[in-house]
Short mmCIF file of C-alpha atoms in Angstrom, two decimals:
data_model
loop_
_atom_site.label_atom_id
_atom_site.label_comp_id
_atom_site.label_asym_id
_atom_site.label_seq_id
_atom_site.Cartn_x
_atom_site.Cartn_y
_atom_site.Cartn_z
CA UNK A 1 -15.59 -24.35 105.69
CA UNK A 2 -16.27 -23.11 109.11
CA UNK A 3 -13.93 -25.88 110.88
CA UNK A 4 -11.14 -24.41 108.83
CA UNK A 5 -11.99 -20.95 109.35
CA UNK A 6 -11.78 -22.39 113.28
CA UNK A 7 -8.41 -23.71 112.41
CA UNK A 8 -7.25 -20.72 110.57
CA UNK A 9 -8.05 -18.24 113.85
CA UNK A 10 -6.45 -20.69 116.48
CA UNK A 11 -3.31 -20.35 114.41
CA UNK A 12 -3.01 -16.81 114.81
CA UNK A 13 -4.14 -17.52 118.08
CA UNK A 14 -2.12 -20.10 119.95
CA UNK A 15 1.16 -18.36 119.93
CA UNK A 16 0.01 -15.07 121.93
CA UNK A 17 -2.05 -16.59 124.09
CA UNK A 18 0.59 -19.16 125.02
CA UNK A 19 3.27 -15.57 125.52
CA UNK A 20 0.85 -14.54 127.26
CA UNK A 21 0.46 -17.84 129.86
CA UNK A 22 4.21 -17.94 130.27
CA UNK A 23 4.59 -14.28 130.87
CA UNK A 24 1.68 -12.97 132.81
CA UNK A 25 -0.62 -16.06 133.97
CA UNK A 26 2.59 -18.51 134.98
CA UNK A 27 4.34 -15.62 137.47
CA UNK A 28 1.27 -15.47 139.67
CA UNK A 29 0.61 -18.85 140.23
CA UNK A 30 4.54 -18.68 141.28
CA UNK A 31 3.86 -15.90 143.47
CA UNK A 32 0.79 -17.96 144.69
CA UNK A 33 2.59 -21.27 145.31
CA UNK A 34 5.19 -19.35 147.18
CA UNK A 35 3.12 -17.46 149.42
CA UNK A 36 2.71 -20.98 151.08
CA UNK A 37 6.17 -21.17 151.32
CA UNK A 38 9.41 -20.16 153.82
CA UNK A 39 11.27 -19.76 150.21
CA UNK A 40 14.28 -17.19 151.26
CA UNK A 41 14.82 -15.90 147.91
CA UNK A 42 18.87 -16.91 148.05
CA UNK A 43 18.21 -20.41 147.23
CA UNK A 44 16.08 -22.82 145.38
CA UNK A 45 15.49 -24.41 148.75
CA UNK A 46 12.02 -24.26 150.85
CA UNK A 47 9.50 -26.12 152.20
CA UNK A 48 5.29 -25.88 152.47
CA UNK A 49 4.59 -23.96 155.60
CA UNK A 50 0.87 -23.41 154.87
CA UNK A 51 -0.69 -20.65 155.96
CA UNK A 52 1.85 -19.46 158.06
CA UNK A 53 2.94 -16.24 155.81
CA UNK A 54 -1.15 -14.82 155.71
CA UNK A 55 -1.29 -15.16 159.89
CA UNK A 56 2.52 -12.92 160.18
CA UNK A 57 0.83 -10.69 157.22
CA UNK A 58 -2.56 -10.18 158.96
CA UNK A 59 -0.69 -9.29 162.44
CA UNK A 60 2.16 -7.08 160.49
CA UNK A 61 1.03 -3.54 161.84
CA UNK A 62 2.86 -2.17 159.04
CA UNK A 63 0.83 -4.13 156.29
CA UNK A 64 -2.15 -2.69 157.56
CA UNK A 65 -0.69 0.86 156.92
CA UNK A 66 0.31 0.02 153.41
CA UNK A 67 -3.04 -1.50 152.76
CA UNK A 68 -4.92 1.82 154.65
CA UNK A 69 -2.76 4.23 152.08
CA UNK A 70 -2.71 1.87 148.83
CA UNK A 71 -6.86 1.72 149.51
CA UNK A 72 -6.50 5.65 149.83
CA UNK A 73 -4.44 6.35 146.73
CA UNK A 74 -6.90 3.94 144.45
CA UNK A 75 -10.16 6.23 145.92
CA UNK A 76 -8.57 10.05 146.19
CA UNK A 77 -6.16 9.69 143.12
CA UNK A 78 -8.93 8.95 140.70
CA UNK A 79 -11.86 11.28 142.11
CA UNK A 80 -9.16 13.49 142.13
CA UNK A 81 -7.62 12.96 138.50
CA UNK A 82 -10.58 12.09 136.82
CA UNK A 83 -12.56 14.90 138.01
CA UNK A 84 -9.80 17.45 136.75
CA UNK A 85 -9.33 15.95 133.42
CA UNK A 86 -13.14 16.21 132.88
CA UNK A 87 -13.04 19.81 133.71
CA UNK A 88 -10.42 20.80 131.30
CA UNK A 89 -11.18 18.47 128.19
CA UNK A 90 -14.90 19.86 128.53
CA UNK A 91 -13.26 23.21 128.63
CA UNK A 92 -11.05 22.88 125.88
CA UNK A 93 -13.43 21.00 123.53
CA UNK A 94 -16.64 23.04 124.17
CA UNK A 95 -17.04 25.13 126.98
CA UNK A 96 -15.75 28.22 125.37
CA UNK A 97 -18.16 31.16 124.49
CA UNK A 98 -19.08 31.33 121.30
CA UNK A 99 -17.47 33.07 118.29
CA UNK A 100 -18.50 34.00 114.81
CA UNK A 101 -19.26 30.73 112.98
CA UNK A 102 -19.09 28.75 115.66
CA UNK A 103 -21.85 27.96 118.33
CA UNK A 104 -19.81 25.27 119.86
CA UNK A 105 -15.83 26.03 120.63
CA UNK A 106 -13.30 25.52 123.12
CA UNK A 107 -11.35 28.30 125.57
CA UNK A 108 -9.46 30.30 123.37
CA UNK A 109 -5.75 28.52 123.22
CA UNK A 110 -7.12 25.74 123.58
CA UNK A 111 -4.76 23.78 121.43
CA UNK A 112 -1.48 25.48 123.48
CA UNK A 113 -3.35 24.08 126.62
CA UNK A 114 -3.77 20.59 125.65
CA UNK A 115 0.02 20.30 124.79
CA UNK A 116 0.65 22.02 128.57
CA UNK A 117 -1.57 19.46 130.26
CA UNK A 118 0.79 16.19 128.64
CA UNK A 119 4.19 17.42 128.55
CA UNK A 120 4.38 15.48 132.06
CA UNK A 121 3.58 12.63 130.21
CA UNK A 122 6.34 12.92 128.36
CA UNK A 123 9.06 12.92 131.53
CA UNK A 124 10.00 9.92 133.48
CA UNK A 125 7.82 9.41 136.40
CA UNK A 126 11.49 8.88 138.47
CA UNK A 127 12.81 12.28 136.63
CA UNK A 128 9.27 13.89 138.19
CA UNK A 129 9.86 12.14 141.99
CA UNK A 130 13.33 13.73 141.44
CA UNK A 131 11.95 17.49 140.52
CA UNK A 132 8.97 17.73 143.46
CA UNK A 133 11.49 15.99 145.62
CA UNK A 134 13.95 19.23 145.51
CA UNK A 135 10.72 21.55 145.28
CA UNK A 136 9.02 20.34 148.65
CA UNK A 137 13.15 20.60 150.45
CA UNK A 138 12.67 22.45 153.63
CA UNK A 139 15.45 24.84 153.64
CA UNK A 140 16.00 25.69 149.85
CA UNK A 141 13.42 24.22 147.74
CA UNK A 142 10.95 25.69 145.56
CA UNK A 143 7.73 25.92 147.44
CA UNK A 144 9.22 27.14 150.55
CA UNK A 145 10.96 29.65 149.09
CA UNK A 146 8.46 31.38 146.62
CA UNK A 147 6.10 31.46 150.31
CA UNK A 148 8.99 33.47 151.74
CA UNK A 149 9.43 35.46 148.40
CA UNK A 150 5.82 36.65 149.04
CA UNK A 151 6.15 37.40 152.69
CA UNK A 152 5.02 34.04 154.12
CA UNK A 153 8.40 32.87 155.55
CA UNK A 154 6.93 32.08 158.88
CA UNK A 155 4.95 29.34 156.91
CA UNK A 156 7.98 26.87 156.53
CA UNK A 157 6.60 23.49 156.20
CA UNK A 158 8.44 20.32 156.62
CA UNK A 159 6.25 18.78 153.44
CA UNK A 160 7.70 15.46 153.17
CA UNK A 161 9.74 15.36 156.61
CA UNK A 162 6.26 15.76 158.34
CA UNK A 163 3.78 12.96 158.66
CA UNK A 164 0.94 15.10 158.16
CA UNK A 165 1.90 16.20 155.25
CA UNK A 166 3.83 13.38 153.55
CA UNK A 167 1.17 11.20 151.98
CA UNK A 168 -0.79 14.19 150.70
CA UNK A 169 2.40 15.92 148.97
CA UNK A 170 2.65 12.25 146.90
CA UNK A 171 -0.40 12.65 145.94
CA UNK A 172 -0.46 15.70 144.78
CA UNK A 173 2.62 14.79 142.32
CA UNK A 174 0.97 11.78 140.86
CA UNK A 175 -2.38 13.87 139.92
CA UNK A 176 0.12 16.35 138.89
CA UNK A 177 1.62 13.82 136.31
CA UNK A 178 -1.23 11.29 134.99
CA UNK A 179 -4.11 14.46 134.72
CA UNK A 180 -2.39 15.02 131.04
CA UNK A 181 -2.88 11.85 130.10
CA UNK A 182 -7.03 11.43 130.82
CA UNK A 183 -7.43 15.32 129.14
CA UNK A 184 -6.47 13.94 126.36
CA UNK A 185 -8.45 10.97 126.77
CA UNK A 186 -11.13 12.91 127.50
CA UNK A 187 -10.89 14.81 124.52
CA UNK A 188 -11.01 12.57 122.33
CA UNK A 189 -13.81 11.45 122.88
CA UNK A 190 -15.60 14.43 123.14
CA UNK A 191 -14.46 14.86 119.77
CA UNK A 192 -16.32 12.36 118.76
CA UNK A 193 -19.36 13.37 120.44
CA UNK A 194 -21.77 15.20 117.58
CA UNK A 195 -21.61 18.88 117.86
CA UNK A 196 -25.49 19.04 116.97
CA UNK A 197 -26.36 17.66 120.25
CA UNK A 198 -24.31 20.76 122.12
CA UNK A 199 -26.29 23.18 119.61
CA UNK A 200 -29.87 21.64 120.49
CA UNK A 201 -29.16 21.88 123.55
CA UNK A 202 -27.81 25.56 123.75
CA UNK A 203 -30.61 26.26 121.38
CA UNK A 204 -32.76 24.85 124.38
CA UNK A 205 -30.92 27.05 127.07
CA UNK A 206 -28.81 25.05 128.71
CA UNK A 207 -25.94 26.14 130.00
CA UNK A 208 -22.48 24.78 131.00
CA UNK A 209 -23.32 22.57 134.00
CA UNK A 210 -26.61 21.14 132.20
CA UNK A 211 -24.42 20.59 128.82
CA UNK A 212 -22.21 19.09 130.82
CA UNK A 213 -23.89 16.57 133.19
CA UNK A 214 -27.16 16.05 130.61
CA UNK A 215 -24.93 15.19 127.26
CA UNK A 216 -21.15 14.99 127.79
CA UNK A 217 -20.73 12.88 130.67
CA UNK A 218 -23.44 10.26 129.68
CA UNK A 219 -21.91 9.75 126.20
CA UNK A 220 -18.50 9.62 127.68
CA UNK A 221 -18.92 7.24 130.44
CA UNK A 222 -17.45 3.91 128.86
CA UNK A 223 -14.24 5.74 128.57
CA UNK A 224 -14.41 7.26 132.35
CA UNK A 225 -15.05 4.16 133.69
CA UNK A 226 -12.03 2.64 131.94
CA UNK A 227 -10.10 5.87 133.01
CA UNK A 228 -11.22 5.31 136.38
CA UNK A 229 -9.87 1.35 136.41
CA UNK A 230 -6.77 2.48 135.16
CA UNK A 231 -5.68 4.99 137.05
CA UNK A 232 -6.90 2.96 140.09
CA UNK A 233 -4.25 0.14 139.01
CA UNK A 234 -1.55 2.92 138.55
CA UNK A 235 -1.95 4.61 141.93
CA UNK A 236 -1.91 1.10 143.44
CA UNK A 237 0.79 -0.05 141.76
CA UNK A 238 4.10 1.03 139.85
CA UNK A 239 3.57 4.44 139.78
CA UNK A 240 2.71 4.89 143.61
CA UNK A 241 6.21 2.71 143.98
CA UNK A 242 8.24 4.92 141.90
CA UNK A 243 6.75 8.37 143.34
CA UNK A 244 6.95 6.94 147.55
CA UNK A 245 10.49 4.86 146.82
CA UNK A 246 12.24 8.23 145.01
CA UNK A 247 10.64 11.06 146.96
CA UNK A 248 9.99 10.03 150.88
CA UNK A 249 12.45 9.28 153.82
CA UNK A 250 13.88 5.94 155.18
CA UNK A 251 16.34 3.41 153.74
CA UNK A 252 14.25 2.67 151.19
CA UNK A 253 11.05 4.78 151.56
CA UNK A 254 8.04 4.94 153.08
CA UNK A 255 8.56 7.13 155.53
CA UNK A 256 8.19 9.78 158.08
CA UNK A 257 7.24 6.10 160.23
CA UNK A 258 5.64 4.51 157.65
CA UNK A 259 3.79 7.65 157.18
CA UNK A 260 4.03 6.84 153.45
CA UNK A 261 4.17 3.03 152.44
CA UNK A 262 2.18 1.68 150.56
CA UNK A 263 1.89 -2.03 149.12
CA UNK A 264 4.10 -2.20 146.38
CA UNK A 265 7.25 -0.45 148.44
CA UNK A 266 6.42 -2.83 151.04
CA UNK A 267 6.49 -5.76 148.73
CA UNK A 268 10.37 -4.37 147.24
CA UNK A 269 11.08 -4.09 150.91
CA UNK A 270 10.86 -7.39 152.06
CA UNK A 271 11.81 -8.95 148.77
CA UNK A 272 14.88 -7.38 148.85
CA UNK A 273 15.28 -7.44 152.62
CA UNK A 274 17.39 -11.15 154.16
CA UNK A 275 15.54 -13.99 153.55
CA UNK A 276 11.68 -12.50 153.33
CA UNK A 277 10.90 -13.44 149.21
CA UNK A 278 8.00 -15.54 150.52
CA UNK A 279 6.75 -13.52 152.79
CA UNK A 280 6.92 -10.41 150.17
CA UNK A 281 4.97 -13.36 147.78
CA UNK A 282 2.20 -13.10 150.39
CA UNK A 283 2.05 -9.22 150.48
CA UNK A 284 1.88 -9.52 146.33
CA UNK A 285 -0.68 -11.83 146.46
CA UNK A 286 -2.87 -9.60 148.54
CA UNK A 287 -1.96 -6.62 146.75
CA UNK A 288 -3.17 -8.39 143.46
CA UNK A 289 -6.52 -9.14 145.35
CA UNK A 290 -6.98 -5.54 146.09
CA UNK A 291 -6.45 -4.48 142.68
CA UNK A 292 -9.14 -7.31 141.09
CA UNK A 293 -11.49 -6.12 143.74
CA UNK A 294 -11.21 -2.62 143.01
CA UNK A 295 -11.43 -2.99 139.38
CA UNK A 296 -15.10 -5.52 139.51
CA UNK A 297 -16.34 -2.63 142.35
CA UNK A 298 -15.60 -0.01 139.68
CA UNK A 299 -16.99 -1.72 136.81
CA UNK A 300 -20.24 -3.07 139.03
CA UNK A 301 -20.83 0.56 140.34
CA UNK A 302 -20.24 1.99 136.69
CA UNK A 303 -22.42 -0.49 135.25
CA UNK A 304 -25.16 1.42 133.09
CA UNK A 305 -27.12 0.96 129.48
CA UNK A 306 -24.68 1.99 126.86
CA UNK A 307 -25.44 5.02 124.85
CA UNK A 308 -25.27 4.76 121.36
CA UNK A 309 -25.14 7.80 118.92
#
């Protein structure tokens, strides 16, 4: 009986898993066995150069940029994103004043906030690059001229054309569209959270902050920490592409001077550019390494006895 029940589940089992191999596992040992490669990318011709692509990628100065604003983008995007979705699902879900029959509410309009907070989810994150793109123009966008609207037209920044200012204005569009997302995250699983706790403790005196740090964010850390991970991967991968190639200067992004790159452009850029597929291999391959390392350094730091309720 139990060697056919083993049967029956690797039946069910060997087709996704082998999907799955071809698919996912089988394109990074490519990527892998051509890092080690001078592979051109315009024919099936190449030959082992060894080590040769990691020496060029550890002396590219422009690597080390990428890396110093991909490593950026997975520690400021999160903090960032996480930190406002926790304020507003905790407001929404229970950190509204009490009302008749209820001890434990959210802000009133609550439910007309929640659908405000995702409707960027539901645009394209390339129709989103497009819109802050023409809001943070110079001469006629958006933000420059509601600041001269109010009297501030001395205050004329360059926003993306300025170094300074580049990297922060892409960040500030990808919290602006993945924060929707985690609220509702967030709040659902505060929904599940048992309203008798919040009553004990208000019933205790505790306010906001306590209610906040003592019950909600201990019961609701398995799904921050995944949170965490996951935005981690998006700001260090395809979304940080989309947002950098769309919105920034330079042939392809990236710019003011690199002021903007970040690993996965770079990759496109010398995958694309003559003759570098190998070498943009390499720059995969490490990006891939950042992105396991982050994700076991959030997961080890994270790491605490499960609460159960």
């Amino acid at each position: 009986m139990q060697h056919g029940k083993y049967r029956f589940i690797a039946g069910f089992l060997v087709v996704p898993l082998a999907l799955y191999a071809l698919f996912v596992i089988w394109p990074f040992i490519q990527a892998i066995f051509y890092s080690f490669t001078n592979w051109t990318g315009l024919s099936p011709e190449f030959k082992m150069i060894g080590l040769d692509n990691y020496s060029r990628m550890l002396e590219d100065d422009v690597f080390w940029k990428a890396l110093q604003h991909s490593l950026v983008f997975a520690v400021v995007l999160p903090l960032v994103t996480i930190g406002l979705a926790l304020f507003f699902a905790f407001m929404i879900n229970v950190g509204g004043r009490r009302r008749k029959g209820a001890a434990v509410t959210g802000v009133r309009g609550s439910g007309f906030y929640k659908i405000v907070y995702f409707f960027p989810q539901v645009l394209s994150i390339a129709i989103v690059a497009l819109l802050f793109k023409f809001a943070y123009n110079p001469s006629d966008g958006a933000i420059n001229s509601a600041l001269k609207a109010v009297g501030l037209g001395s205050i004329q920044p360059e926003w993306l054309g300025d170094p300074d200012l580049a990297l922060i204005c892409v960040m500030v569009v990808l919290v602006w569209s993945t924060v929707g997302f985690f609220v509702v995250l967030f709040s659902a699983g505060m929904a599940s959270i048992p309203r008798d706790f919040y009553e004990a403790a208000l019933l205790d005196g505790a306010n906001r902050f306590t209610t906040f740090f003592r019950i909600t964010l201990p019961l609701l850390w398995d799904t921050v920490q995944s949170g965490w991970i996951y935005m981690g991967i998006l700001a260090l991968g395809a979304e940080s592409f989309a947002v950098v190639h769309i919105m920034t200067v330079g042939p392809s992004g990236g710019g003011p001077d690199y002021s903007t790159i970040v690993l996965p452009l770079y990759v496109y850029q010398k995958a694309f550019g003559p003759g570098q597929a190998a070498y943009a291999t390499t720059i995969g391959v490490a990006l891939l390494l950042v992105t396991l390392l982050f994700a076991a350094v959030v997961m080890r730091l994270g790491r605490r006895e499960r609460l159960e309720f």
